[in-house]
Every structure is written in structure tokens, then in C-alpha cells.
Coordinates of C-alpha atoms (C1' of nucleotides) in Angstrom, one line a residue:
Chain A
X1 CA 84.0 110.9 80.8
X2 CA 84.2 111.0 84.5
X3 CA 84.7 107.3 84.2
X4 CA 84.3 105.3 87.3
X5 CA 87.6 105.3 89.0
X6 CA 87.9 101.6 89.5
X7 CA 90.1 102.1 92.5
X8 CA 92.0 99.2 93.7
X9 CA 91.4 98.3 97.3
X10 CA 95.0 98.9 98.2
X11 CA 94.8 102.4 96.7
X12 CA 91.8 103.3 98.8
X13 CA 93.6 102.1 101.9
X14 CA 96.8 103.9 100.9
X15 CA 94.9 107.2 100.4
X16 CA 93.1 106.9 103.7
X17 CA 96.4 106.2 105.5
X18 CA 98.2 109.0 103.7
X19 CA 95.5 111.4 104.8
X20 CA 95.8 110.2 108.4
X21 CA 99.5 110.5 108.4
X22 CA 99.5 114.0 106.9
X23 CA 96.7 115.1 109.2
X24 CA 98.7 114.0 112.2
X25 CA 96.2 111.5 113.3
X26 CA 98.9 109.0 113.0
X27 CA 101.8 110.6 114.7
X28 CA 105.5 110.1 114.0
X29 CA 106.7 106.8 115.4
X30 CA 103.3 105.1 115.3
X31 CA 103.4 101.5 114.4
X32 CA 101.2 100.4 111.5
X33 CA 100.2 96.9 112.2
X34 CA 98.8 95.0 109.2
X35 CA 96.3 92.9 111.1
X36 CA 95.0 95.9 112.9
X37 CA 94.5 98.0 109.8
X38 CA 93.0 95.1 107.9
X39 CA 90.4 94.8 110.6
X40 CA 89.8 98.6 110.7
X41 CA 89.2 98.8 107.0
X42 CA 87.3 95.6 106.7
X43 CA 89.7 94.1 104.2
X44 CA 92.3 91.4 104.2
X45 CA 96.0 91.9 105.0
X46 CA 97.0 91.7 101.3
X47 CA 95.7 95.1 100.2
X48 CA 96.9 96.6 103.5
X49 CA 100.4 95.2 102.7
X50 CA 100.3 96.8 99.3
X51 CA 99.2 100.1 100.7
X52 CA 102.0 100.1 103.3
X53 CA 104.5 99.3 100.5
X54 CA 103.2 102.3 98.5
X55 CA 103.5 104.6 101.5
X56 CA 107.0 103.3 102.2
X57 CA 108.0 104.1 98.7
X58 CA 106.5 107.6 99.0
X59 CA 108.6 108.2 102.1
X60 CA 105.6 108.4 104.3
X61 CA 106.4 105.2 106.1
X62 CA 109.5 103.1 106.9
X63 CA 109.5 99.4 106.6
X64 CA 111.8 97.5 108.8
X65 CA 111.9 93.9 107.5
X66 CA 110.3 91.4 109.9
X67 CA 109.7 94.2 112.4
X68 CA 106.9 96.3 111.1
X69 CA 106.1 99.5 109.3
X70 CA 106.3 102.8 111.1
X71 CA 105.5 106.5 110.6
X72 CA 108.9 108.1 110.2
X73 CA 110.2 110.9 112.3
X74 CA 111.9 113.0 109.8
X75 CA 114.9 115.1 110.8
X76 CA 116.7 118.2 109.8
X77 CA 118.7 116.2 107.4
X78 CA 115.6 114.9 105.7
X79 CA 114.4 118.5 105.5
X80 CA 117.6 119.6 103.8
X81 CA 117.5 116.6 101.4
X82 CA 113.9 117.3 100.3
X83 CA 114.5 121.0 99.8
X84 CA 117.6 120.4 97.7
X85 CA 115.6 118.2 95.3
X86 CA 112.6 120.4 95.3
X87 CA 114.6 123.4 94.5
X88 CA 116.4 121.7 91.7
X89 CA 113.2 120.4 90.0
X90 CA 111.2 123.4 90.6
X91 CA 113.8 125.7 89.1
X92 CA 113.7 123.4 86.0
X93 CA 109.9 123.3 86.2
X94 CA 109.5 127.0 86.1
X95 CA 111.5 127.2 82.9
X96 CA 109.4 124.6 81.2
X97 CA 106.3 126.2 82.5
X98 CA 107.1 129.3 80.6
X99 CA 107.4 127.3 77.4
X100 CA 104.5 125.0 77.9
X101 CA 102.0 126.9 80.1
X102 CA 98.8 128.1 78.6
X103 CA 97.0 131.2 79.5
X104 CA 94.5 129.1 81.4
X105 CA 97.3 127.6 83.5
X106 CA 98.6 131.0 84.3
X107 CA 95.1 132.1 85.4
X108 CA 94.9 129.1 87.6
X109 CA 98.3 129.9 89.1
X110 CA 97.2 133.4 90.0
X111 CA 94.1 132.0 91.5
X112 CA 96.1 129.9 94.0
X113 CA 98.0 133.1 94.8
X114 CA 94.8 135.0 95.7
X115 CA 93.5 132.0 97.6
X116 CA 96.7 132.0 99.7
X117 CA 96.3 135.7 100.5
X118 CA 92.6 135.4 101.3
X119 CA 93.2 132.4 103.6
X120 CA 96.0 134.3 105.4
X121 CA 93.8 137.3 105.9
X122 CA 91.2 135.1 107.3
X123 CA 93.8 133.7 109.7
X124 CA 93.3 130.2 108.3
X125 CA 97.0 129.1 108.2
X126 CA 96.2 125.6 107.2
X127 CA 94.3 126.7 104.2
X128 CA 97.0 129.2 103.4
X129 CA 99.6 126.5 103.6
X130 CA 97.6 124.3 101.3
X131 CA 97.2 127.1 98.7
X132 CA 100.9 127.7 99.0
X133 CA 101.5 124.1 98.1
X134 CA 98.9 124.3 95.3
X135 CA 100.9 127.2 93.8
X136 CA 104.1 125.2 93.6
X137 CA 102.2 122.2 92.3
X138 CA 100.6 124.4 89.6
X139 CA 104.0 125.3 88.3
X140 CA 105.1 121.7 88.2
X141 CA 101.9 120.7 86.4
X142 CA 102.6 123.5 83.8
X143 CA 105.9 122.0 83.0
X144 CA 104.1 119.3 81.2
X145 CA 106.5 116.7 82.7
X146 CA 104.5 113.9 84.3
X147 CA 107.4 112.4 86.1
X148 CA 108.3 115.8 87.6
X149 CA 104.8 116.3 88.8
X150 CA 104.7 112.9 90.5
X151 CA 108.0 113.6 92.0
X152 CA 106.8 116.9 93.4
X153 CA 103.7 115.3 94.9
X154 CA 106.0 112.8 96.7
X155 CA 108.3 115.5 98.0
X156 CA 105.5 117.8 99.0
X157 CA 103.9 115.0 101.1
X158 CA 107.2 114.6 102.8
X159 CA 107.4 118.4 103.3
X160 CA 104.0 118.3 105.0
X161 CA 105.1 115.5 107.2
X162 CA 108.3 117.4 108.1
X163 CA 106.4 120.5 109.0
X164 CA 104.2 118.4 111.3
X165 CA 107.0 116.5 113.0
X166 CA 110.3 118.4 113.1
X167 CA 108.9 121.9 113.2
X168 CA 105.6 121.6 114.8
X169 CA 106.4 123.6 117.8
X170 CA 108.5 126.6 116.8
X171 CA 108.8 127.4 113.2
X172 CA 105.2 126.8 112.0
X173 CA 103.8 129.3 114.5
X174 CA 105.7 132.2 113.0
X175 CA 105.1 131.1 109.5
X176 CA 103.6 133.6 107.0
X177 CA 102.8 132.7 103.4
X178 CA 105.4 134.2 101.0
X179 CA 102.8 135.8 98.8
X180 CA 105.0 138.5 97.5
X181 CA 107.7 136.1 96.5
X182 CA 105.2 133.9 94.8
X183 CA 103.8 136.8 93.0
X184 CA 107.3 137.6 91.7
X185 CA 107.6 134.1 90.4
X186 CA 104.2 134.2 88.8
X187 CA 104.9 137.6 87.2
X188 CA 108.2 136.3 85.7
X189 CA 106.3 133.3 84.3
X190 CA 103.7 135.5 82.7
X191 CA 106.3 137.8 81.3
X192 CA 108.0 134.7 79.9
X193 CA 111.4 135.4 81.5
X194 CA 112.9 132.1 82.3
X195 CA 116.1 133.5 83.9
X196 CA 114.1 135.7 86.3
X197 CA 111.6 133.1 87.1
X198 CA 114.2 130.4 87.8
X199 CA 116.2 132.9 89.9
X200 CA 113.0 133.9 91.8
X201 CA 112.3 130.2 92.6
X202 CA 115.9 129.7 93.7
X203 CA 115.7 132.8 96.0
X204 CA 112.5 131.6 97.4
X205 CA 114.0 128.3 98.4
X206 CA 117.1 129.8 99.7
X207 CA 115.2 132.1 101.9
X208 CA 112.9 129.3 103.2
X209 CA 115.7 127.0 103.8
X210 CA 117.7 129.6 105.7
X211 CA 114.8 130.6 107.8
X212 CA 114.0 127.0 108.7
X213 CA 117.7 126.2 109.4
X214 CA 118.0 129.2 111.6
X215 CA 114.9 128.7 113.8
X216 CA 115.4 125.3 115.5
X217 CA 118.0 125.0 118.2
X218 CA 118.6 121.3 118.4
Chain B
X1 CA 130.4 92.9 109.6
X2 CA 129.3 91.7 106.2
X3 CA 126.2 90.7 108.0
X4 CA 124.0 88.2 106.2
X5 CA 121.7 90.1 103.9
X6 CA 118.5 88.6 104.9
X7 CA 117.0 89.4 101.5
X8 CA 113.3 89.2 101.3
X9 CA 112.0 86.9 98.6
X10 CA 110.3 89.7 96.7
X11 CA 113.5 91.7 96.6
X12 CA 115.4 88.8 95.1
X13 CA 112.7 88.4 92.5
X14 CA 112.7 92.1 91.8
X15 CA 116.4 92.2 91.4
X16 CA 116.4 89.3 88.9
X17 CA 113.6 90.8 86.9
X18 CA 115.2 94.2 86.9
X19 CA 118.4 92.7 85.5
X20 CA 116.5 90.9 82.8
X21 CA 114.6 94.0 81.8
X22 CA 117.7 96.1 81.7
X23 CA 119.6 93.4 79.8
X24 CA 116.9 93.2 77.2
X25 CA 116.1 89.6 77.9
X26 CA 112.6 90.9 78.7
X27 CA 112.0 93.1 75.8
X28 CA 109.6 96.1 75.7
X29 CA 106.0 95.1 75.6
X30 CA 106.6 91.8 77.2
X31 CA 103.9 90.6 79.5
X32 CA 104.9 89.7 83.0
X33 CA 102.5 87.0 84.1
X34 CA 102.4 86.4 87.9
X35 CA 101.7 82.7 87.7
X36 CA 104.4 82.2 85.1
X37 CA 107.1 84.0 87.1
X38 CA 106.0 82.4 90.3
X39 CA 106.7 79.0 88.8
X40 CA 109.9 80.1 87.2
X41 CA 111.3 81.4 90.5
X42 CA 109.9 78.6 92.6
X43 CA 107.9 81.0 94.8
X44 CA 104.3 81.9 95.3
X45 CA 102.5 84.6 93.6
X46 CA 102.7 86.9 96.6
X47 CA 106.4 87.8 96.4
X48 CA 106.1 88.1 92.6
X49 CA 103.3 90.5 93.1
X50 CA 105.4 92.6 95.4
X51 CA 108.3 92.5 93.0
X52 CA 106.2 93.7 90.1
X53 CA 104.8 96.5 92.3
X54 CA 108.3 97.5 93.1
X55 CA 109.3 97.6 89.4
X56 CA 106.2 99.5 88.5
X57 CA 107.1 102.1 91.1
X58 CA 110.6 102.3 89.7
X59 CA 109.2 102.9 86.2
X60 CA 110.5 99.6 84.8
X61 CA 107.1 98.2 84.5
X62 CA 103.6 99.4 83.9
X63 CA 100.7 97.9 85.8
X64 CA 97.3 98.0 84.1
X65 CA 94.7 97.0 86.7
X66 CA 93.1 93.7 86.1
X67 CA 95.0 93.4 82.8
X68 CA 98.5 92.6 83.8
X69 CA 102.0 94.1 84.1
X70 CA 104.1 94.9 81.1
X71 CA 107.6 96.0 80.2
X72 CA 107.0 99.6 79.1
X73 CA 108.0 100.9 75.7
X74 CA 109.3 104.3 76.5
X75 CA 109.0 107.1 74.0
X76 CA 110.8 110.2 73.0
X77 CA 108.6 112.1 75.5
X78 CA 109.8 109.8 78.3
X79 CA 113.3 110.4 77.3
X80 CA 112.8 114.1 77.5
X81 CA 111.1 113.9 80.9
X82 CA 113.9 111.8 82.4
X83 CA 116.6 114.0 81.1
X84 CA 115.0 117.1 82.4
X85 CA 114.9 115.7 85.9
X86 CA 118.3 114.2 85.7
X87 CA 119.8 117.4 84.5
X88 CA 118.1 119.3 87.3
X89 CA 119.2 117.0 90.1
X90 CA 122.7 116.4 88.8
X91 CA 123.3 120.1 88.5
X92 CA 122.4 120.4 92.1
X93 CA 124.3 117.3 93.0
X94 CA 127.6 118.5 91.5
X95 CA 127.4 121.7 93.7
X96 CA 126.9 119.6 96.8
X97 CA 129.5 117.2 95.7
X98 CA 132.0 120.0 95.9
X99 CA 131.0 120.8 99.4
X100 CA 130.7 117.3 100.7
X101 CA 133.0 115.2 98.6
X102 CA 136.1 113.8 100.2
X103 CA 139.4 113.2 98.4
X104 CA 138.6 109.5 98.3
X105 CA 135.4 110.3 96.5
X106 CA 137.2 112.3 93.9
X107 CA 139.7 109.5 93.4
X108 CA 136.9 107.1 92.8
X109 CA 135.3 109.5 90.4
X110 CA 138.4 109.7 88.3
X111 CA 138.7 106.0 88.4
X112 CA 135.3 105.6 86.6
X113 CA 136.6 108.1 84.1
X114 CA 139.7 106.0 83.3
X115 CA 137.5 102.9 83.2
X116 CA 135.3 104.5 80.6
X117 CA 138.3 105.4 78.5
X118 CA 139.8 101.9 78.8
X119 CA 136.6 100.2 77.9
X120 CA 136.1 102.4 74.9
X121 CA 139.6 101.8 73.6
X122 CA 138.9 98.0 74.1
X123 CA 135.7 98.5 71.9
X124 CA 133.6 97.3 74.8
X125 CA 130.7 99.8 74.4
X126 CA 128.6 98.1 77.1
X127 CA 131.3 98.5 79.7
X128 CA 132.0 102.0 78.6
X129 CA 128.3 102.9 79.0
X130 CA 128.2 101.3 82.4
X131 CA 131.3 103.2 83.5
X132 CA 129.7 106.4 82.1
X133 CA 126.7 105.8 84.3
X134 CA 129.0 105.0 87.3
X135 CA 130.6 108.4 86.9
X136 CA 127.2 110.1 87.1
X137 CA 126.3 108.0 90.1
X138 CA 129.5 108.8 91.8
X139 CA 128.7 112.5 91.7
X140 CA 125.2 111.9 93.1
X141 CA 126.7 109.8 95.9
X142 CA 129.2 112.5 96.7
X143 CA 126.3 114.9 97.2
X144 CA 125.6 113.1 100.4
X145 CA 121.9 113.3 99.7
X146 CA 120.4 109.8 100.0
X147 CA 117.1 110.8 98.3
X148 CA 118.9 112.3 95.4
X149 CA 121.0 109.1 95.0
X150 CA 117.9 106.9 95.1
X151 CA 116.2 109.2 92.6
X152 CA 119.2 109.0 90.3
X153 CA 119.2 105.2 90.4
X154 CA 115.6 105.2 89.4
X155 CA 116.1 107.6 86.6
X156 CA 119.3 105.9 85.4
X157 CA 117.5 102.6 85.2
X158 CA 114.9 104.2 83.0
X159 CA 117.6 105.7 80.9
X160 CA 119.1 102.3 80.3
X161 CA 115.7 101.0 79.3
X162 CA 115.2 104.0 77.0
X163 CA 118.5 103.4 75.3
X164 CA 117.5 99.8 74.7
X165 CA 114.0 100.4 73.4
X166 CA 113.7 103.8 71.7
X167 CA 117.2 104.2 70.4
X168 CA 118.4 100.6 70.0
X169 CA 118.8 100.9 66.3
X170 CA 120.2 104.2 65.3
X171 CA 121.7 106.3 68.1
X172 CA 123.4 103.8 70.2
X173 CA 125.5 102.6 67.4
X174 CA 127.2 105.9 66.9
X175 CA 127.5 106.5 70.5
X176 CA 130.9 107.5 71.9
X177 CA 131.5 108.0 75.6
X178 CA 131.8 111.7 76.4
X179 CA 135.1 111.3 78.3
X180 CA 136.4 114.8 77.7
X181 CA 133.2 116.4 79.0
X182 CA 133.3 114.2 82.0
X183 CA 136.8 115.2 82.6
X184 CA 135.8 118.8 82.5
X185 CA 133.2 118.1 85.1
X186 CA 135.6 116.2 87.3
X187 CA 138.2 118.9 87.1
X188 CA 135.7 121.5 88.1
X189 CA 134.7 119.5 91.1
X190 CA 138.3 118.9 92.1
X191 CA 139.0 122.6 91.7
X192 CA 136.0 123.3 93.9
X193 CA 134.3 125.6 91.3
X194 CA 130.6 125.1 91.7
X195 CA 129.6 127.4 88.9
X196 CA 131.9 125.8 86.4
X197 CA 130.9 122.3 87.5
X198 CA 127.2 123.0 87.3
X199 CA 127.6 124.6 84.0
X200 CA 129.6 121.7 82.7
X201 CA 126.9 119.3 83.7
X202 CA 124.3 121.4 82.1
X203 CA 126.2 121.6 78.9
X204 CA 126.7 117.9 79.0
X205 CA 123.0 117.3 79.2
X206 CA 122.2 119.9 76.7
X207 CA 124.6 118.3 74.2
X208 CA 123.3 114.8 74.9
X209 CA 119.7 115.8 74.6
X210 CA 120.2 117.7 71.4
X211 CA 122.1 114.8 69.8
X212 CA 119.4 112.3 70.8
X213 CA 116.7 114.5 69.6
X214 CA 118.4 115.1 66.3
X215 CA 119.1 111.5 65.4
X216 CA 115.7 109.7 65.3
X217 CA 113.3 110.6 62.5
X218 CA 110.0 109.7 63.9
Chain C
dC1 C1' 121.8 92.0 142.7
dG2 C1' 123.0 91.8 137.7
dG3 C1' 123.2 89.4 133.4
dA4 C1' 122.1 85.7 130.4
dC5 C1' 119.2 82.2 128.8
dG6 C1' 114.7 80.4 127.4
dC7 C1' 109.8 80.9 126.9
dT8 C1' 105.8 83.1 125.2
dA9 C1' 103.0 86.0 122.4
dA10 C1' 102.4 88.7 118.5
dC11 C1' 103.3 90.0 114.0
dT12 C1' 105.2 89.5 109.5
dG13 C1' 106.5 86.7 105.2
dT14 C1' 104.8 83.3 102.4
dT15 C1' 101.6 80.1 100.6
dG16 C1' 97.5 78.1 98.3
dA17 C1' 92.7 78.7 97.1
dC18 C1' 88.5 81.2 95.6
dA19 C1' 86.0 84.7 93.2
dA20 C1' 85.7 88.6 89.9
dT21 C1' 87.1 90.5 85.7
dC22 C1' 89.0 91.0 81.1
dG23 C1' 90.3 89.3 76.5
dT24 C1' 89.3 86.2 72.9
dC25 C1' 87.0 83.2 70.1
dC26 C1' 83.0 81.6 68.1
dT27 C1' 78.5 82.0 66.5
dG28 C1' 74.6 84.3 64.5
dT29 C1' 72.5 88.0 62.2
dC30 C1' 72.2 92.0 59.1
Chain D
dG1 C1' 81.5 90.0 54.4
dA2 C1' 81.4 92.6 58.7
dC3 C1' 79.7 93.6 63.1
dA4 C1' 77.3 92.5 67.5
dG5 C1' 76.5 89.3 71.3
dG6 C1' 77.6 85.5 74.3
dA7 C1' 80.4 81.8 76.3
dC8 C1' 84.9 80.2 77.6
dG9 C1' 89.6 80.5 79.2
dA10 C1' 93.1 82.9 81.4
dT11 C1' 94.8 86.0 84.8
dT12 C1' 94.4 89.1 88.4
dG13 C1' 92.5 90.8 93.0
dT14 C1' 91.4 89.2 97.4
dC15 C1' 91.2 86.2 101.2
dA16 C1' 92.3 82.9 105.1
dA17 C1' 95.8 79.9 107.0
dC18 C1' 100.6 78.4 108.1
dA19 C1' 105.4 78.9 109.4
dG20 C1' 109.3 81.6 110.9
dT21 C1' 111.1 85.4 113.4
dT22 C1' 111.4 89.1 116.5
dA23 C1' 110.5 91.6 120.8
dG24 C1' 109.3 91.4 125.6
dC25 C1' 109.3 89.2 129.9
dG26 C1' 110.2 86.0 133.5
dT27 C1' 113.4 82.9 135.5
dC28 C1' 117.7 80.9 136.7
dC29 C1' 122.5 81.1 137.7
dG30 C1' 126.7 83.4 138.9

DNA sequence: CGGACGCTAACTGTTGACAATCGTCCTGTC
DNA sequence: GACAGGACGATTGTCAACAGTTAGCGTCCG
């Protein structure tokens, strides 16, 4: 095993660009010029083109025909859209996770929980946020639904981008990881109570959405 | 208005290929050779490549690196995955549709319902199926969530492909359009009863899923 | 002084060609 | 007779070049 990931060139480029977009090194509105990137990565324009198409499909870039590709500036509306879908699929995921999840999965889930808490106590908000996302991803993985997991990854990327652009100034500063809510969800999963788990996820999203909607004063 | 849709070449190719795949003219397992298609459409391999990438992203093709692109043969597991996600997002969509939908939208929704009935009485199962899908799409459009609608389109395409491949022989023959269930959903939307509407959608999917799971004897 | 036209530069969309890789067939050996 | 190894063919991944379009800017006319 551990077979050599025969990564396509365009995948490597896409991964690199994705990281830079999510890190904020490529800020919203930045233009992604094919020739420029091709030279930077030492490849031709072909793979760069493929990479940009991939990012566009993932919602991390917008492609205006004949005009170029840009890093999108996501709005409140985008935030609402993403959260509606995330809530829907994660409520479903948690129910499946109860049916499909192994004890090992549940252990891993609790690990992310503790990691979140530890990072928060260490005042490492970035790590706490990452562990928070890992918790959600863990549930989606437990669902055993590959499409659902891929969809989550797409939406979580957009969530990160949203947090960086729309809410960089106000909301993220006051953010605290919802450890206790996550623990509620985790406990419900371990107890194999689909109703409670689904409701807890719904409540979690409701709360997050309300808080985000309340804070900005556009 | 009605501005000239300056369609990119690869989009035209992708549309054509999508139609052929969904029509069954390109059956499951078919190999999509870039050179071949390029010659057939009178374009270079570049746009064909882009088109195949697009189809692969939409789940209507699978790309095996260095080996080629194929029309996928979707399995029971794929069916289950697609339906889980569709149920989740459509339950959410119907709730939003109640908030966002205009009277015009509701009229259009009922139109698809009547169209389904008419096509079924005329023994045109293909048209009935299409109108059935149009009904579901109508609800997703009413949600006002662009991402949700795009996601639905993706999943509905895969649903069509599934019906063609996995269930071509047994289930589709006995299929009858669930007009009365659809009417229940529509009525709940018109009456602005989110609970009932969401429940009706859920029941609809539960029923469909059970029936599909019961029929094949793999 | 303001607006419209035309020019220029840059970038994208598309093309054709080259090289690397994978599947297949054939051959030879056990 | 079956399996391993090597060569060939086909097809994809990548590259460099060409053509068309778009945005920006300057100039000219009203």
C-alpha cells in the first residue's frame, strides 16, 4: 500500500492554489492569470487551466469567459446558501453515522473534540477552527456516503473562504469553538439516538447562523 | 435581451455528450476517446478534454488517469447515496420554497403536476418521468438557493443515469408517476405548512427508496 | 470640456505536435 | 498448456504557438 499517488500536474497546481486561497495569500478579488501561474509553477498553461476549472467548480474561483478567473468575494447570501445545504446534509449524515459508524470512528470523533478544546485553551484559534471542521467532517465520513463527504469538503472550503472574506473583521474575533454543542452531538451519536443527534446538529446550525446573521451590520 | 449566448466550445461539446449519455446513446461502460470525439465534433482535443472534465465533475463520467474516460455504471450503492442527499436537500428546499416561492412559482409547480398526469394518461412514460423531475426541480428553484439548485441538477442527472443503467430492466417498467404524492407536497407548499411539506417530501423519498430497494434481486 | 471612436496591449480560447504511459499481443520458456 | 517477459500500438498528459476578444488608454470631434 501507500502506493505512489501519481498526482496529475493539474491536481498539484489546484491543491497549491486552493491552499493559497484558503490561507488568504490570494485575497478576494485577485485575478488568477494563467500565464503568470504557469510560469510560477514551472508548467504550461494547460494544467493551470485544468486547475482553475477545478477550483471554479469547487466554488473557490469564478470564471468569467474571455475575461479571466478571479477569487470570489462571497457575500451574506452565499453564507446563507452554504449553511442551508450544510445543515441539510449534516442532519442526514449524523443519522447515517449512527447506523454506519464503528467504535473506532466514534473514538476519532471524540479526539477532534478534545483537540478543539486543547487548541482553544492554548489560544490557537486557527487550530481550534480546524479541529472544529474536522469534527464535522468526521461525522460526514462516518455516514459512509462518499458523495456526501465530497460535498461537505466543497462546502467547508467555501465556509473557510467566507469566514476569511465576509467576516474577517468582526465575527471571527469573537468566535469561540462550540465544544459543548459538539459534545452533545457526539454523545447522541454514541448513544445511538438519531432523533436527538439530528436535532442537536440542527440546533447547532440554527445557533451559528443566527449569530452570524446578527453580527454584521451591512 | 436574449443576448447571444457566446457558448464556449467545450460547453457545447459537454452539453451534447451529456444528452447522449442521458439518452442512453452512450451506454454505461462506453469509453470516451478524446481523439474520436474531437474528430466527431470537428474541434480539437482541448475543448473535448474540458468537456470530459466537466462531465466527470458532474458524475456523468469517470476519469481514470492515463487510462481514459468512461460512462460510469452506477450501482445500488450509488443510488442510495444520491437519494440520501436528494432527500436531505429537497426537504430543506421545500421549507425555503414556502418562504420564498411566489404565486407564479406555485402555478408553475402545479403545471408540471398536470403535465405529469397528462403524459402518463397518454402512455408517454418518458415525458411523465421528465415532468416528474421538473416538479422536483421547480421546488428547488423556488428555494431561491442557487447552490441547492445546481446541486439538484447534478444529482438529478445522476438519477436519470441510474434509472437507465441499474434499473433499466425491472423497475422502470412498473414505474408509475407518483402524482398523488406530488400533489400532497404541492398542496402543503401552497398552504404554507413547512412541517407537512417537509414530511411529505420525506415520505415520498422513503417510499421511492424502499420500492427501488425491494425490486432488484442482486 | 465631455463623450465617442479607434488603437494597443494583454490575456484567453483553441489548435496541432511531442513525449510518456498503459494495454495488448506475441513469443518463449517452464 | 499456462504463465512471464518484451515489443508494439493506441491514447493520454503536456507543451508551445496562433487567433480572437476584451479592457484600458489616448485622441479626435462636437
